């Protein structure tokens, strides 16, 4: 008695059960003849049932992922960042994260999603999805029923929500660069403009068939140099926000007292709690970027976790070796660096390369935040550039090294990364990184210059000394009485 | 009356309190303070940026006693708060003009 025969029997039995169940449903549905349904009608019913079951699975995972990614901004990033500032500015950082959650969501619903995912123009999205038309359910007169627009395996509503969470966290990441000194009003306007003119085009270029989208071998497409592999946002999210953060830090200038006053983080316990929330949320971010629930989702989940773990060890371990003590802030920063580094690669690399990528991310970002920042003297207050800009760039490049068709056969069986002996993906990654850097630098520079002249970027010296909590929001973070 | 302000190490606070209570001192006020004397501060490192922390956290004990008890109090604090290492703290003594118990209005040593 072989296992195979047994499973055949089970299969046959379930088909019989399933079809009789469908038959029952069909009869209840008002089949006047009552007696026999044609085979094709039965097949149709079986297919419909299977489709509904698959949709339920995919959609459940994607809605979960969507919620996980929202959780990354507040409380995740809000705690991670607010622990790193002085206590007079703790609320200002949390407020930036929370307020952006509101502002960016509304922008996304009104025009952001349409600009990012509408149409297939190589440079910009179109107006197909403005105000959620063709995204929300609509009434279908011919079918005499509500119609749900789909995007791949999931409802377009789910796709819009999931991608909308990226639209929130990406600008929120930039807040790390200008923490403790930027005017709140200017910050709000800047983020609306940045989201519209930097994030939406980039997102369209990479994920909606634009000039950075991956082009299959032998196929026609707008992707420059064959386009890039970016599974969950190495270029779109991390390079764009990190590089823009650097421009912010340079144009806004250093905090008062930089290098002379005590600017130590006021509460690292927050930062660690935030790190844990980011790590968990990142499972939704990366594994959710499969936009379905299947084998590759598990692969992306695994490499995300491994890279974060390796990053934690790498950063704290480097401190341990070079300075004698592993710091908690180092471990937290390393975890995030590992997560950033694996983001573009999540759907393309295997677990062991993921550990290498995490180690590399931890060590390289450690150097970027310590040595390089000190050498150039810019005040990227919470290291948005050092971790997201540098880590994202490293991750995008390493994706070209470690990508394998064994994870995602995106190119019809063609080899992908250097590790498989293919160079074209690697070249495409380098070109995409270059384009993203240049675009983010130029666009952010122009936006900030315009805002500097019109609104002013910085709070007054008096307000900065008082702290942004009081001067911008009229509240204090800690009243223990 | 005298007021004694002793700046001591955190982990010695409990010992000092118990010893003073045993000597019949019935009240004291304690505060978290920061400062420096001969003890050097330390450096802390956050993501590669080094900060010199000059003000070292200590705890300040304030005790008020009669002139007669002064030496006992000082001896007791000296004995219990001492480790012999730099950073043990200091004791300051000042003359005190008056003390009043709010509940009853008693004055002077009666109020201690």
XYZ file of C-alpha atoms in Angstrom:
593
model
C 0.000 0.000 0.000
C 1.833 3.018 -1.159
C 1.415 6.477 0.176
C 0.830 7.619 -3.363
C -2.193 5.437 -3.894
C -3.636 6.604 -0.619
C -3.260 10.223 -1.563
C -4.892 9.541 -4.943
C -7.859 8.074 -3.167
C -8.089 11.046 -0.852
C -7.928 13.325 -3.871
C -10.669 11.508 -5.690
C -12.841 11.500 -2.625
C -12.436 15.213 -2.074
C -13.294 15.975 -5.695
C -16.488 13.996 -5.370
C -17.359 15.741 -2.110
C -16.529 19.164 -3.480
C -18.561 18.752 -6.641
C -21.562 17.422 -4.807
C -21.335 20.382 -2.463
C -21.215 22.725 -5.425
C -24.152 20.923 -6.966
C -26.107 21.445 -3.794
C -25.297 25.133 -3.826
C -26.255 25.430 -7.473
C -29.573 23.711 -6.864
C -30.364 25.952 -3.955
C -29.585 28.848 -6.252
C -32.803 28.107 -8.143
C -32.064 25.628 -10.954
C -35.567 25.069 -12.301
C -34.691 21.869 -14.148
C -33.292 20.583 -10.879
C -31.851 17.341 -12.136
C -28.506 17.387 -13.857
C -25.986 20.185 -14.277
C -23.629 20.098 -17.179
C -20.017 19.250 -16.485
C -18.902 22.726 -17.517
C -21.296 24.342 -15.059
C -19.943 22.163 -12.300
C -16.389 23.023 -13.277
C -17.235 26.685 -13.204
C -18.630 26.340 -9.708
C -15.514 24.479 -8.555
C -13.277 27.130 -10.071
C -15.248 29.916 -8.442
C -14.958 28.221 -5.074
C -11.223 27.714 -5.497
C -10.750 31.343 -6.528
C -12.707 32.613 -3.557
C -10.621 30.448 -1.230
C -7.363 31.710 -2.731
C -8.550 35.317 -2.493
C -9.465 34.836 1.142
C -5.957 33.569 1.894
C -4.093 36.239 -0.015
C -6.271 39.050 1.197
C -6.091 37.984 4.840
C -2.290 38.018 4.736
C -2.121 41.303 2.860
C -4.492 43.111 5.215
C -2.437 41.783 8.130
C 0.745 43.003 6.442
C -0.856 46.371 5.811
C -1.632 46.788 9.494
C 1.907 45.653 10.393
C 3.443 48.315 8.168
C 1.259 51.045 9.656
C 2.400 49.891 13.101
C 5.989 50.567 12.018
C 5.445 54.346 11.881
C 3.483 54.828 15.096
C 4.422 53.423 17.526
C 7.514 51.801 15.933
C 9.448 54.650 14.359
C 7.924 57.201 16.736
C 9.452 55.389 19.710
C 12.696 54.517 17.948
C 13.286 58.159 17.066
C 11.821 59.905 20.100
C 14.080 58.009 22.475
C 17.077 59.411 20.629
C 16.265 63.097 21.072
C 16.477 65.259 24.180
C 13.457 65.186 26.439
C 12.345 68.682 25.465
C 11.761 67.391 21.918
C 10.263 63.965 22.580
C 6.736 64.959 21.611
C 7.791 66.812 18.486
C 9.233 63.653 16.941
C 6.223 61.546 17.894
C 3.952 64.260 16.537
C 5.803 64.312 13.213
C 5.253 60.568 12.835
C 1.616 60.613 13.898
C 0.677 63.704 11.923
C 2.317 62.319 8.802
C 0.194 59.221 9.241
C -2.814 61.456 8.811
C -1.528 63.821 6.134
C 0.116 61.247 3.879
C -2.922 58.967 4.029
C -5.206 61.730 2.784
C -2.738 62.709 0.043
C -2.493 59.042 -0.973
C -6.269 58.722 -1.198
C -6.731 61.934 -3.170
C -3.929 61.737 -5.734
C -0.892 59.830 -4.426
C -1.958 56.313 -5.330
C -2.996 57.429 -8.793
C 0.307 59.203 -9.423
C 2.227 56.172 -8.238
C 0.255 53.313 -9.765
C -1.962 54.767 -12.470
C -1.302 53.868 -16.110
C 1.923 52.680 -17.727
C 3.666 55.882 -18.769
C 7.416 55.440 -18.167
C 7.788 58.618 -16.080
C 4.534 59.502 -14.307
C 1.330 57.894 -13.227
C -1.997 59.126 -14.553
C -5.369 60.088 -13.153
C -7.042 56.666 -13.319
C -7.253 56.271 -9.557
C -7.805 59.889 -8.487
C -10.132 60.104 -5.468
C -10.208 56.300 -5.345
C -12.138 55.851 -8.580
C -11.460 52.439 -10.080
C -10.120 51.434 -6.665
C -13.280 51.444 -4.584
C -16.145 49.064 -5.349
C -18.599 50.234 -7.985
C -22.009 49.217 -9.282
C -21.855 47.078 -12.401
C -25.091 47.533 -14.394
C -24.574 44.562 -16.713
C -23.918 42.140 -13.898
C -26.430 43.944 -11.694
C -24.017 43.591 -8.774
C -21.205 45.501 -7.026
C -17.855 45.127 -8.734
C -14.535 44.856 -6.912
C -11.485 45.980 -8.915
C -8.580 43.553 -8.559
C -4.820 44.054 -8.657
C -3.097 40.714 -9.170
C -4.217 38.270 -6.487
C -5.785 40.876 -4.206
C -8.434 43.602 -4.328
C -7.018 46.922 -5.537
C -8.268 48.432 -2.282
C -5.887 46.161 -0.387
C -3.055 47.016 -2.762
C -3.755 50.721 -2.318
C -3.798 50.427 1.481
C -0.623 48.343 1.650
C 1.283 50.710 -0.615
C -0.204 53.663 1.252
C 1.547 52.551 4.440
C 4.873 52.851 2.601
C 3.848 56.361 1.609
C 3.549 57.156 5.330
C 6.722 55.642 6.687
C 9.063 56.834 3.946
C 8.687 60.563 4.681
C 8.565 59.797 8.406
C 12.046 58.280 8.104
C 13.381 61.624 6.852
C 12.309 63.274 10.124
C 15.374 61.751 11.747
C 17.648 64.137 9.853
C 16.081 67.417 10.946
C 14.865 66.388 14.385
C 14.927 68.970 17.167
C 15.006 72.048 14.910
C 12.599 72.044 11.955
C 9.488 74.182 11.871
C 6.432 71.951 12.059
C 4.452 73.907 9.459
C 7.267 73.737 6.923
C 7.783 70.057 7.667
C 4.152 69.347 6.823
C 4.242 71.213 3.516
C 7.619 69.709 2.639
C 6.352 66.179 3.159
C 3.242 66.723 1.039
C 5.438 68.056 -1.777
C 8.111 65.397 -1.269
C 5.551 62.613 -1.336
C 3.982 63.984 -4.494
C 7.095 64.919 -6.450
C 9.693 62.458 -5.179
C 8.014 59.365 -3.774
C 5.187 58.951 -6.277
C 7.366 59.173 -9.402
C 10.027 56.870 -7.923
C 7.407 54.368 -6.872
C 5.955 54.495 -10.373
C 9.367 54.052 -11.983
C 10.215 50.970 -9.959
C 6.936 49.217 -9.250
C 4.603 50.281 -12.029
C 6.528 49.707 -15.224
C 8.537 52.926 -15.269
C 12.152 53.671 -16.113
C 13.562 51.647 -13.227
C 11.301 48.629 -13.558
C 12.870 45.254 -14.282
C 12.842 44.251 -17.940
C 12.927 40.571 -18.843
C 15.663 39.331 -21.121
C 14.674 39.883 -24.742
C 11.592 41.896 -23.800
C 10.905 45.544 -24.554
C 10.512 47.930 -21.649
C 11.353 51.438 -20.467
C 13.712 50.179 -17.723
C 17.129 51.848 -18.037
C 19.960 49.287 -18.224
C 17.428 46.502 -17.817
C 15.875 48.098 -14.743
C 16.306 47.112 -11.123
C 15.204 44.422 -8.718
C 13.615 46.111 -5.744
C 11.388 43.745 -3.813
C 10.205 45.915 -0.940
C 11.699 49.354 -1.397
C 15.489 49.630 -1.272
C 15.448 52.426 -3.823
C 11.882 53.678 -3.431
C 11.848 53.815 0.360
C 15.324 53.702 1.849
C 17.617 55.359 -0.677
C 15.045 58.034 -1.463
C 14.383 58.884 2.181
C 17.991 58.459 3.315
C 19.526 60.608 0.613
C 16.818 63.253 1.006
C 17.542 63.174 4.729
C 21.165 64.041 4.063
C 20.120 67.036 1.972
C 17.786 68.121 4.787
C 20.572 67.850 7.352
C 22.912 69.876 5.139
C 20.435 72.627 4.227
C 18.856 73.043 7.650
C 22.194 73.026 9.417
C 23.332 71.623 12.720
C 21.398 71.784 15.937
C 22.354 74.579 18.322
C 25.050 73.272 20.617
C 26.132 70.522 18.227
C 29.510 69.296 19.403
C 29.483 71.417 22.563
C 26.277 70.701 24.452
C 24.953 67.480 25.870
C 22.843 66.033 23.032
C 22.638 62.507 24.402
C 19.537 60.386 23.690
C 17.113 60.981 26.541
C 15.531 57.538 26.753
C 17.016 54.524 25.014
C 14.356 52.251 26.472
C 11.915 53.819 23.983
C 14.382 53.204 21.201
C 14.598 49.512 21.997
C 10.823 49.134 22.176
C 10.614 50.906 18.833
C 13.213 48.580 17.387
C 11.172 45.529 18.315
C 8.069 47.027 16.739
C 9.974 47.890 13.571
C 11.424 44.392 13.351
C 7.981 42.800 13.638
C 6.398 45.343 11.305
C 9.097 44.653 8.751
C 7.704 41.157 8.235
C 4.633 42.837 6.784
C 6.791 45.286 4.878
C 8.998 42.700 3.188
C 7.017 39.478 3.137
C 3.890 41.486 2.343
C 5.615 42.904 -0.720
C 5.006 39.591 -2.441
C 1.420 40.956 -2.625
C 0.158 37.407 -2.050
C 0.589 34.544 0.378
C 2.768 31.840 -1.146
C 6.156 30.207 -0.957
C 8.079 33.342 -1.811
C 6.304 35.102 1.038
C 7.898 32.622 3.433
C 11.275 33.076 1.800
C 11.064 36.861 2.139
C 9.959 36.486 5.765
C 12.910 34.224 6.567
C 15.585 36.388 4.980
C 14.152 39.494 6.626
C 14.457 37.884 10.024
C 17.948 36.523 9.390
C 19.317 39.791 8.121
C 17.950 41.693 11.117
C 19.520 39.157 13.453
C 22.885 39.356 11.701
C 22.782 43.163 11.713
C 22.180 43.193 15.470
C 25.220 41.018 16.079
C 27.367 42.877 13.576
C 26.921 46.414 14.897
C 27.061 45.581 18.590
C 29.864 43.105 17.918
C 31.941 45.689 16.071
C 31.563 48.035 19.043
C 32.538 45.240 21.379
C 35.693 44.521 19.425
C 36.741 48.099 18.752
C 35.580 49.871 21.903
C 35.344 47.187 24.508
C 31.590 47.400 25.133
C 28.585 46.325 23.073
C 25.942 49.043 23.379
C 22.218 48.590 23.342
C 21.836 51.467 20.908
C 24.345 49.658 18.704
C 22.297 46.468 18.770
C 19.107 48.388 17.996
C 20.735 50.327 15.167
C 22.248 47.134 13.782
C 18.864 45.418 13.688
C 17.411 48.281 11.674
C 20.468 48.411 9.404
C 20.087 44.693 8.690
C 16.400 45.168 7.929
C 17.083 48.093 5.611
C 19.793 46.182 3.788
C 17.639 43.138 3.065
C 14.591 45.148 1.946
C 15.327 45.305 -1.819
C 16.608 41.729 -1.770
C 13.865 40.101 0.302
C 12.258 38.247 -2.599
C 15.453 37.421 -4.440
C 18.032 36.025 -2.025
C 18.473 32.871 0.032
C 18.831 32.707 3.823
C 22.628 32.379 3.985
C 23.307 35.404 1.757
C 20.738 37.223 3.907
C 22.925 36.668 6.955
C 25.895 38.026 5.035
C 23.850 41.045 3.966
C 22.812 41.703 7.560
C 26.412 41.501 8.738
C 27.522 43.840 5.963
C 24.664 46.243 6.715
C 25.536 46.358 10.418
C 29.227 47.000 9.888
C 28.938 49.468 7.003
C 26.219 51.541 8.700
C 28.247 51.521 11.931
C 31.091 53.122 10.009
C 28.740 55.544 8.236
C 27.142 56.768 11.468
C 30.391 57.002 13.397
C 33.448 57.675 11.299
C 31.989 59.191 8.137
C 29.512 61.472 9.873
C 32.186 62.714 12.268
C 34.583 63.355 9.406
C 32.181 65.507 7.408
C 30.555 67.124 10.427
C 26.935 67.192 9.189
C 24.248 66.807 11.823
C 22.067 63.945 10.605
C 20.625 63.908 14.106
C 19.123 60.425 14.233
C 21.153 58.910 11.373
C 18.423 58.694 8.765
C 21.088 58.914 6.067
C 23.649 56.754 7.831
C 21.231 53.863 8.204
C 18.615 54.241 5.448
C 20.664 55.972 2.769
C 23.805 53.914 3.200
C 22.045 50.677 4.198
C 19.570 51.003 1.334
C 22.335 51.592 -1.191
C 24.338 48.657 0.106
C 21.249 46.453 -0.016
C 20.407 47.463 -3.590
C 23.947 46.703 -4.743
C 24.132 43.405 -2.862
C 20.803 42.387 -4.394
C 22.641 42.394 -7.705
C 25.203 40.100 -6.145
C 23.051 37.549 -4.346
C 19.805 37.458 -6.368
C 18.917 33.964 -7.512
C 16.237 32.565 -9.779
C 15.743 29.810 -7.190
C 13.821 32.328 -5.068
C 11.900 34.245 -7.687
C 12.218 33.186 -11.294
C 11.449 36.673 -12.503
C 13.313 36.361 -15.807
C 11.929 33.198 -17.395
C 14.663 30.904 -16.158
C 17.530 33.329 -16.832
C 20.204 33.682 -14.174
C 20.076 36.788 -11.985
C 22.877 37.841 -9.611
C 26.664 37.774 -9.723
C 26.514 34.707 -7.504
C 24.902 32.874 -10.436
C 27.469 34.248 -12.873
C 25.246 36.892 -14.446
C 26.245 40.592 -14.516
C 23.302 42.381 -16.091
C 21.205 42.595 -12.931
C 24.178 43.938 -10.994
C 24.717 46.651 -13.593
C 21.006 47.465 -13.551
C 21.132 47.827 -9.762
C 24.070 50.243 -9.932
C 22.348 52.371 -12.551
C 19.081 52.430 -10.587
C 20.935 53.416 -7.407
C 22.646 56.261 -9.281
C 19.412 57.545 -10.783
C 17.628 57.376 -7.424
C 20.433 59.244 -5.659
C 20.550 62.018 -8.240
C 16.786 62.381 -8.430
C 16.358 62.479 -4.644
C 19.208 64.969 -4.190
C 18.039 67.379 -6.882
C 14.333 67.228 -6.071
C 14.803 67.559 -2.306
C 17.273 70.402 -2.775
C 14.850 72.358 -4.950
C 11.882 71.764 -2.622
C 13.824 72.837 0.458
C 15.234 75.936 -1.225
C 11.767 77.045 -2.247
C 10.413 76.422 1.243
C 13.381 78.159 2.840
C 12.579 81.338 0.925
C 8.817 81.149 1.388
C 8.239 79.666 4.841
C 11.638 79.226 6.502
C 12.941 75.816 7.464
C 14.053 76.334 11.012
C 12.476 77.450 14.249
C 13.967 80.552 15.927
C 16.970 80.097 18.220
C 14.771 80.918 21.158
C 12.250 78.243 20.195
C 14.974 75.704 19.594
C 16.420 76.314 23.043
C 13.000 76.081 24.604
C 12.416 72.779 22.811
C 9.990 71.975 20.022
C 7.470 70.359 22.367
C 6.697 73.699 23.968
C 7.445 76.027 21.070
C 5.683 74.081 18.292
C 3.013 72.149 20.133
C 2.489 73.842 23.516
C 2.913 70.658 25.519
C 5.499 68.786 27.544
C 6.318 65.105 27.382
C 6.971 64.380 31.012
C 4.915 65.811 33.819
C 5.460 63.602 36.812
C 3.432 65.179 39.558
C 20.783 73.775 65.761
C 22.819 72.635 62.842
C 21.935 71.600 59.340
C 24.062 68.830 57.889
C 24.089 68.286 54.148
C 25.849 65.116 53.102
C 26.410 64.249 49.456
C 26.897 60.480 49.280
C 26.908 57.559 46.897
C 23.543 56.092 45.951
C 24.233 52.636 47.263
C 25.232 54.045 50.665
C 21.933 55.849 51.254
C 20.208 52.948 52.930
C 23.133 52.365 55.330
C 23.340 56.035 56.236
C 19.617 56.227 56.894
C 19.581 53.135 59.104
C 22.639 54.242 61.085
C 21.228 57.737 61.669
C 17.888 56.332 62.759
C 19.698 54.087 65.247
C 21.339 57.226 66.648
C 17.946 58.750 67.340
C 17.707 61.018 64.309
C 14.018 61.033 63.483
C 13.846 62.748 60.147
C 15.760 63.611 57.031
C 15.257 64.923 53.515
C 16.824 63.252 50.495
C 17.309 64.515 46.949
C 18.799 63.210 43.723
C 21.599 65.552 42.737
C 24.368 65.768 40.153
C 27.754 67.376 40.562
C 31.462 66.958 40.570
C 34.413 67.352 42.874
C 37.696 65.586 42.544
C 35.987 62.597 41.017
C 36.263 62.906 37.269
C 33.145 62.344 35.166
C 33.056 59.634 32.521
C 32.505 59.414 28.781
C 29.567 57.831 27.031
C 29.394 56.718 23.409
C 26.245 56.896 21.261
C 26.569 55.604 17.691
C 30.188 56.620 17.621
C 29.685 60.094 19.099
C 31.418 60.569 22.424
C 29.941 62.670 25.203
C 31.829 63.717 28.330
C 29.544 63.440 31.326
C 30.973 65.779 33.970
C 28.129 65.776 36.441
C 28.076 62.556 38.391
C 24.783 61.496 39.967
C 24.813 61.467 43.791
C 22.262 61.620 46.536
C 22.078 64.449 49.045
C 20.911 63.801 52.607
C 19.772 66.758 54.710
C 19.612 66.304 58.456
C 18.887 68.887 61.130
C 20.047 68.187 64.694
C 20.773 69.869 68.015
C 24.253 71.258 68.574
C 24.908 68.456 71.026
C 24.171 65.771 68.461
C 26.316 67.241 65.695
C 29.376 65.118 66.250
C 27.383 61.910 66.507
C 25.695 62.637 63.202
C 28.932 63.476 61.448
C 30.684 60.401 62.846
C 27.805 58.187 61.829
C 27.732 59.469 58.256
C 31.504 59.273 57.955
C 31.544 55.708 59.210
C 28.746 54.441 56.982
C 29.276 56.366 53.729
C 32.991 55.854 53.445
C 34.528 53.458 50.914
C 37.961 55.115 50.698
C 37.681 55.618 46.964
C 37.508 58.999 45.235
C 33.852 59.968 44.892
C 32.629 59.216 48.427
C 31.140 62.702 48.658
C 31.197 65.551 51.186
C 29.556 66.750 54.375
C 28.638 70.422 54.853
C 27.500 71.898 58.169
C 25.678 75.211 58.640
C 24.144 77.011 61.584
C 20.382 76.900 61.532
C 18.301 79.803 62.878
C 14.969 78.214 63.396
C 12.815 75.165 62.803
C 9.041 75.001 63.159
C 6.676 72.043 63.149
C 3.776 73.122 60.993
C 1.168 70.898 62.601
C 1.608 72.300 66.120
C 3.592 75.476 65.708
C 6.365 74.157 68.045
C 9.691 75.891 67.547
C 13.407 75.202 67.965
C 14.708 71.807 69.013
C 11.215 70.861 70.092
C 10.295 70.794 66.419
C 13.010 68.325 65.380
